[in-house]
Tab-separated table of C-alpha atoms and ligand atoms in Angstrom:
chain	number	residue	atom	x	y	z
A	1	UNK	CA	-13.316	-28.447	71.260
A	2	UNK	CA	-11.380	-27.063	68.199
A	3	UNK	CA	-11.946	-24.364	65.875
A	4	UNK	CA	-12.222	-24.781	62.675
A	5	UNK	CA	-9.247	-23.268	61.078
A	6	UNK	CA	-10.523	-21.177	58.433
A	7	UNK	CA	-12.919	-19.153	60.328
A	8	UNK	CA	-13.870	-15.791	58.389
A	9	UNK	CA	-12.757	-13.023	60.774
A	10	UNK	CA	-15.454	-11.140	62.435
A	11	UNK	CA	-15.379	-7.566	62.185
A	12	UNK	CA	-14.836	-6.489	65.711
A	13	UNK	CA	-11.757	-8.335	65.354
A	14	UNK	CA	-10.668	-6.813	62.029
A	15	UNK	CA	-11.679	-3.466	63.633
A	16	UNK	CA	-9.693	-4.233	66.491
A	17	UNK	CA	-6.585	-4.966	64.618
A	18	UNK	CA	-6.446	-2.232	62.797
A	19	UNK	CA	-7.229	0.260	65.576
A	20	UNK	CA	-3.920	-1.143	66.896
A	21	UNK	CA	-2.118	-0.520	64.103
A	22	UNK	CA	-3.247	3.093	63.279
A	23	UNK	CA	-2.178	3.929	66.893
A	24	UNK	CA	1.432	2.092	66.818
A	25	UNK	CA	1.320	4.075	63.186
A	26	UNK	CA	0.409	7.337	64.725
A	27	UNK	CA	3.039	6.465	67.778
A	28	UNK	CA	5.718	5.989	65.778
A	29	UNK	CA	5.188	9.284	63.656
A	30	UNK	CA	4.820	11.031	67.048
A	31	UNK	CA	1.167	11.978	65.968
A	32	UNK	CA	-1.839	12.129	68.374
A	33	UNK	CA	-4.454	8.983	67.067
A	34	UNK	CA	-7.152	12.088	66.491
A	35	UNK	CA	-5.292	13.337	63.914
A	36	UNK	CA	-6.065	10.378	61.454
A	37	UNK	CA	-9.690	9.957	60.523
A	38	UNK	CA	-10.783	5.751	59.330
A	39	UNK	CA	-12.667	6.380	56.230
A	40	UNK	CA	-13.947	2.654	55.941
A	41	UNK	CA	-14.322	1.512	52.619
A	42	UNK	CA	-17.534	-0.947	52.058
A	43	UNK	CA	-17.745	-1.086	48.058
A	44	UNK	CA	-18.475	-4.456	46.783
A	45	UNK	CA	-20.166	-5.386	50.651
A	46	UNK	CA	-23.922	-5.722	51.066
A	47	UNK	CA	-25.620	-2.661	53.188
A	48	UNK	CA	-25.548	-5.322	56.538
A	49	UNK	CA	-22.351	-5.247	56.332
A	50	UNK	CA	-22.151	-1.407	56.669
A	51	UNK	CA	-24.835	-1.280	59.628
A	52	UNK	CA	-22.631	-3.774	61.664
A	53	UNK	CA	-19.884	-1.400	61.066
A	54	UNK	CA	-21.832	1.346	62.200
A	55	UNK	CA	-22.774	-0.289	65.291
A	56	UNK	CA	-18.984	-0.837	66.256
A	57	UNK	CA	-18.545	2.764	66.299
A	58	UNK	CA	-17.422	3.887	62.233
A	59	UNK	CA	-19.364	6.534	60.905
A	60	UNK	CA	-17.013	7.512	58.070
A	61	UNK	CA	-17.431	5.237	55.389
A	62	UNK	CA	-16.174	5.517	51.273
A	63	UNK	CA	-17.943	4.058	48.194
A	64	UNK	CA	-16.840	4.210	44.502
A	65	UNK	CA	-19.723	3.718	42.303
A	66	UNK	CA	-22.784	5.961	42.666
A	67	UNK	CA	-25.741	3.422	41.550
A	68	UNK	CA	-24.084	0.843	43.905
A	69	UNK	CA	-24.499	3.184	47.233
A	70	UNK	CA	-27.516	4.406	45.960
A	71	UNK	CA	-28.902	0.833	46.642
A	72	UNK	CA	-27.267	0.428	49.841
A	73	UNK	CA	-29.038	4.178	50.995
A	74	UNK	CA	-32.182	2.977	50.636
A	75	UNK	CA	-31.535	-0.004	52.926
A	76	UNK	CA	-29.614	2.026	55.435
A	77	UNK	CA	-32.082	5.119	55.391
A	78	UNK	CA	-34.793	2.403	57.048
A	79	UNK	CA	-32.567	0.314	58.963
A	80	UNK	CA	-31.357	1.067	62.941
A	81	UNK	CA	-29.483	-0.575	65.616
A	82	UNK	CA	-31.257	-1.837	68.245
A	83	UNK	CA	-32.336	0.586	70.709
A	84	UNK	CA	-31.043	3.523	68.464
A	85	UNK	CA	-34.151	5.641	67.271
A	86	UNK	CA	-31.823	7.447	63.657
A	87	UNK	CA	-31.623	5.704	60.835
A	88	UNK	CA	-27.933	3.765	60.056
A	89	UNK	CA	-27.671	6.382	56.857
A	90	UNK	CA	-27.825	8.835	59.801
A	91	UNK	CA	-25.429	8.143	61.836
A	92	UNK	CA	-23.039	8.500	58.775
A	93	UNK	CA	-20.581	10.462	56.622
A	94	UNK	CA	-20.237	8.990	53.403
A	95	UNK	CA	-17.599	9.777	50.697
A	96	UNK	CA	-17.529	9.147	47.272
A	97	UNK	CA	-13.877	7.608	46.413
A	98	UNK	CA	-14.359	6.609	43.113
A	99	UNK	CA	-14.382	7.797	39.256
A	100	UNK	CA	-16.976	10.725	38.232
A	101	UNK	CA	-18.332	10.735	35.443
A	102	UNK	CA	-19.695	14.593	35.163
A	103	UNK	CA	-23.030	13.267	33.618
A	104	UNK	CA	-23.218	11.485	37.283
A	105	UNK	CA	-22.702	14.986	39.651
A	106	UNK	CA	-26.459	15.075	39.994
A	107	UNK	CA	-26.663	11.403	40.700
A	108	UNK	CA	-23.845	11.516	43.418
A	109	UNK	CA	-24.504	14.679	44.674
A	110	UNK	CA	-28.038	12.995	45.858
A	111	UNK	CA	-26.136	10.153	47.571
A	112	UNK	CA	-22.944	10.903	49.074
A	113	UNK	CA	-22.367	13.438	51.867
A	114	UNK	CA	-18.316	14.599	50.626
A	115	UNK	CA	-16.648	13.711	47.135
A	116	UNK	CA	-13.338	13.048	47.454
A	117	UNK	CA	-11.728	12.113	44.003
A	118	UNK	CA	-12.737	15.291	42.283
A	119	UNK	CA	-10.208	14.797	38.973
A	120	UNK	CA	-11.227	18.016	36.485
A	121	UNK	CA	-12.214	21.146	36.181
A	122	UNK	CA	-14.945	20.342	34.285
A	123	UNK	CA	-16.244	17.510	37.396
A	124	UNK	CA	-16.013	20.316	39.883
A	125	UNK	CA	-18.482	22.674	37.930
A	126	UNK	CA	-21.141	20.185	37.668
A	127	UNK	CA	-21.034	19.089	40.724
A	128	UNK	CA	-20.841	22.939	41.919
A	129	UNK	CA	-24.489	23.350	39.859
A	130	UNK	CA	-25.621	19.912	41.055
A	131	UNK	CA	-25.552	21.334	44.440
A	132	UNK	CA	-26.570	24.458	43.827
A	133	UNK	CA	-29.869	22.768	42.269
A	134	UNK	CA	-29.931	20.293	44.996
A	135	UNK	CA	-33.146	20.330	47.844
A	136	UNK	CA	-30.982	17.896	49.432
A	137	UNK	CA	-27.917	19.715	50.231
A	138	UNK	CA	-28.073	23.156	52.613
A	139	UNK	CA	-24.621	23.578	52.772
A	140	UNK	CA	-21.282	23.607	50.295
A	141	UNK	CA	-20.259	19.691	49.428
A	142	UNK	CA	-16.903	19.109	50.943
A	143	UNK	CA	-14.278	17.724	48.170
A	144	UNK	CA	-11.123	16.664	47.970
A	145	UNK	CA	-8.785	17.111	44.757
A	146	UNK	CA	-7.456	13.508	43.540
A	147	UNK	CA	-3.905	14.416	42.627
A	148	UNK	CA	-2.181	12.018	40.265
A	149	UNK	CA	1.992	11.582	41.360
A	150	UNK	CA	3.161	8.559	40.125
A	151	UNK	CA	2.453	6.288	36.659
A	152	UNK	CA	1.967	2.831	38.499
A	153	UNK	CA	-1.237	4.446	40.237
A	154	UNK	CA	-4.601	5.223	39.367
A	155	UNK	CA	-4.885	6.816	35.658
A	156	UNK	CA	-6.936	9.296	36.991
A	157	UNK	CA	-6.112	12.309	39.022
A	158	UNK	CA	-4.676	16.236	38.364
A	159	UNK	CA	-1.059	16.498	37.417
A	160	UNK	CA	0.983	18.757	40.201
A	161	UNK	CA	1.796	22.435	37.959
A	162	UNK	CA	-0.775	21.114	34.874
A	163	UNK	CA	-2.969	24.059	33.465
A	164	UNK	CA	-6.180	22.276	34.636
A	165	UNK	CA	-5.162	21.840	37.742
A	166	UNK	CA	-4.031	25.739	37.979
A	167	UNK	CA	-7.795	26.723	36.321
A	168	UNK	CA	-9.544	24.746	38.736
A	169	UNK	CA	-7.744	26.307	41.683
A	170	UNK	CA	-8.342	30.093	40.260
A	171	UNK	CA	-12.129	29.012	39.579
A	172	UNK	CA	-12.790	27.447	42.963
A	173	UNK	CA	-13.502	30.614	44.988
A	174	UNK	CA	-16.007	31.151	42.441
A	175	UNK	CA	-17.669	27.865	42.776
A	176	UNK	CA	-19.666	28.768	46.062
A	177	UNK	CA	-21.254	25.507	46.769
A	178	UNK	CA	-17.953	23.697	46.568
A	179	UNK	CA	-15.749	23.520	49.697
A	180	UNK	CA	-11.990	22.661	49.061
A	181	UNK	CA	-11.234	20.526	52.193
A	182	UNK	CA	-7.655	19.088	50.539
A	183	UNK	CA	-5.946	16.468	48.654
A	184	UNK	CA	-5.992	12.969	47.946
A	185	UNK	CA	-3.953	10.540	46.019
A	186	UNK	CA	-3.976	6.849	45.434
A	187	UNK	CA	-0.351	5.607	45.743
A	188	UNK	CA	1.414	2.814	43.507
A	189	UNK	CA	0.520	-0.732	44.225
A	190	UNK	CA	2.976	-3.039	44.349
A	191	UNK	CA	6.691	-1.164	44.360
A	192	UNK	CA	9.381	-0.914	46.932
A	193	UNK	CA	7.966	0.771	50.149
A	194	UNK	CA	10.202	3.729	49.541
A	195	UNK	CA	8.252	4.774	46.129
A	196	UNK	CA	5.351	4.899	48.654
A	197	UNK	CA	6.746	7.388	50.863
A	198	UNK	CA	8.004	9.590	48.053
A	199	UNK	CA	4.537	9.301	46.639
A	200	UNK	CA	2.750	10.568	50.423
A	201	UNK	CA	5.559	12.910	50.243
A	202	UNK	CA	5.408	14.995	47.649
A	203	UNK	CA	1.286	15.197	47.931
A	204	UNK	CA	2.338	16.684	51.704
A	205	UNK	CA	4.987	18.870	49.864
A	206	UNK	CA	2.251	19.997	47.810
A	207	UNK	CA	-0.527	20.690	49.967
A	208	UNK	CA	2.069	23.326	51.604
A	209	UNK	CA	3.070	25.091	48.232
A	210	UNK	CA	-0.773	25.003	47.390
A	211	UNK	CA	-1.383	26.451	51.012
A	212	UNK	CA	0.984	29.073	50.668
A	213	UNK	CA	0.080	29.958	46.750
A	214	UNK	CA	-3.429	30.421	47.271
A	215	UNK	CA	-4.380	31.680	50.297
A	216	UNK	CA	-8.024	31.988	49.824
A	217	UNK	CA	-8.510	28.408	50.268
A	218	UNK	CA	-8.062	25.381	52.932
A	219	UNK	CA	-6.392	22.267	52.471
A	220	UNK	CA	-6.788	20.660	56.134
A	221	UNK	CA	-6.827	16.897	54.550
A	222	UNK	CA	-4.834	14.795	53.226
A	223	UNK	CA	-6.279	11.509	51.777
A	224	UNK	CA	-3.497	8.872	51.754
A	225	UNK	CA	-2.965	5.177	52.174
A	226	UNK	CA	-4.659	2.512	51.708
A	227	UNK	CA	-5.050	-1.380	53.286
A	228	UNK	CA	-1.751	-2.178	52.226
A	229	UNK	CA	0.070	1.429	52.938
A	230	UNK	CA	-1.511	3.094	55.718
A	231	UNK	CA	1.465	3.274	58.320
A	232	UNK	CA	3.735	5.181	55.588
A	233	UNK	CA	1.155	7.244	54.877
A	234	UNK	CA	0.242	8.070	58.031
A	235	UNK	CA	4.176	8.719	59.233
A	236	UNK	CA	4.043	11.104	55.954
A	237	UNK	CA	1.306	12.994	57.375
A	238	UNK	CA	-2.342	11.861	56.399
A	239	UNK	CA	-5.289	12.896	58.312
A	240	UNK	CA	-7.772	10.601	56.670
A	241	UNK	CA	-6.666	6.616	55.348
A	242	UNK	CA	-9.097	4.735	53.205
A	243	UNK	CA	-9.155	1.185	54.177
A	244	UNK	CA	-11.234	-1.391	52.935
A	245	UNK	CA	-9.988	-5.146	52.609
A	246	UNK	CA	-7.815	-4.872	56.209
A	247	UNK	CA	-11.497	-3.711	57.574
A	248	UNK	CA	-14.052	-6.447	55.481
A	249	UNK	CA	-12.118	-8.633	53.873
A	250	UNK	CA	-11.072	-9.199	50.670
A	251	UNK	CA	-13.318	-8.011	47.535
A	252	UNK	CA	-14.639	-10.406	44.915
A	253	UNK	CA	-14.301	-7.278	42.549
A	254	UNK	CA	-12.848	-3.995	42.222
B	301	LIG	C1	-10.866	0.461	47.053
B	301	LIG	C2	-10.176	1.710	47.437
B	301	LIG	C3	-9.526	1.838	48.681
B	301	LIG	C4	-9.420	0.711	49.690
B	301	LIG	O1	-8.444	-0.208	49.286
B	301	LIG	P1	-7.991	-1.408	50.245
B	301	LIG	O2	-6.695	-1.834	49.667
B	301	LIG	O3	-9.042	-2.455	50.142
B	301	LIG	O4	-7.864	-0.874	51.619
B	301	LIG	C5	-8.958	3.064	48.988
B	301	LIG	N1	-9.004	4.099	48.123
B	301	LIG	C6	-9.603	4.021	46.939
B	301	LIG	C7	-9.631	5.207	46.037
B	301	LIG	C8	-10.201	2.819	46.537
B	301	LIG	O5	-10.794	2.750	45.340
């Protein structure tokens, strides 16, 4: 009997193939594999999608819009695997990846469980408040500072040496229900794989300067690489790679 040819790929297999290639990645950089968390990124894909992922073992998972997750949580706050008595939402960590708009700290601060792309000064104190307000949330959010290194990226992101980026930095001891866990930058799509690495780089370079500059705060992570740049990233030192089409597929829309 023959297959037919175009088959979509089931996500065990997609799973398994990436697996493989985070460990030859983390091989090759002479890294242990525990070093690198999967942050799995299910915008754009339907809650069932998410709870299959969760029963394959992911539990860190990344979303970009805050009304589109919000949807998915109430699915995933009633739905469980087979024999598992918690709920799917559970069972996971979920990071918001996308664009903030401040008016939406409240909103997200609800929903996610980390925020990852935090891009002003002016984000970070709502959000600080949000929590602070929040029945939901015991303990300090973890975020990540979204760090903006080269033009062909993401418009978004803190300039390395601006002022706002210095302000935030001073005000963040101060923001008590914030906790800095690092940095995170979106590299440019489509150049020569060597603008990449310069890219992963200098976000490294700067995590150490940062480190060393303020020594009141932590910067364990470093967000890097995506689907199509994971292995640089990871051989430039990443602990946590966002990957979304190499997991579900490609997206109908960003
Ligand atoms: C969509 C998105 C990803 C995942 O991109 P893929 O190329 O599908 O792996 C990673 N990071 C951010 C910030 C994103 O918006």
């Amino acid at each position: 009997m023959t297959q037919p040819a175009q088959l979509p790929a089931q996500l065990s297999d997609s799973l398994a193939l990436l697996e493989k290639a985070i460990s030859d990645a983390c091989r090759a950089a002479d890294r242990p594999r525990s070093e690198v968390e999967l942050l799995a990124i299910s915008k754009t894909h339907p809650a069932q999608t998410i709870v299959e992922a969760v029963s394959l073992g992911l539990h860190l998972f990344g979303e970009s819009r805050v009304q589109e997750f919000a949807s998915k949580a109430t699915v995933l706050s009633v739905s469980h695997i087979p024999g598992f008595t918690p709920t799917v939402r559970s069972q996971m960590e979920v990071h918001f990846i996308g664009q903030l708009q401040s008016n939406k700290a409240t909103k997200a601060v609800e929903v996610f469980d980390a925020i990852d792309s935090v891009d002003s000064l002016r984000l970070a104190e709502r959000l600080n408040t949000a929590v602070s307000d929040s029945v939901v949330h015991t303990k300090p959010m973890p975020i990540l500072l979204e760090i903006k290194l080269s033009h062909e990226a993401s418009k978004t992101g803190l300039t390395p040496g601006s002022t706002e980026l210095n302000e935030l930095l001073d005000r963040l001891p101060t923001l008590r229900h914030l906790e800095l866990q690092g940095l995170m930058t979106i590299g440019p799509l489509d150049v020569p794989e060597e603008e990449t690495r310069a890219c992963f780089r200098a976000l490294h370079t700067l995590r150490g300067q940062l480190a060393q500059q303020r020594p009141r705060l932590n910067f364990p992570v470093l967000s890097m690489g995506m689907s199509s740049d994971f292995p640089v990233a990871i051989a430039e030192g990443a602990t946590r790679i966002r990957v979304g089409t190499a997991l579900f597929g490609p997206r109908e829309n960003n």
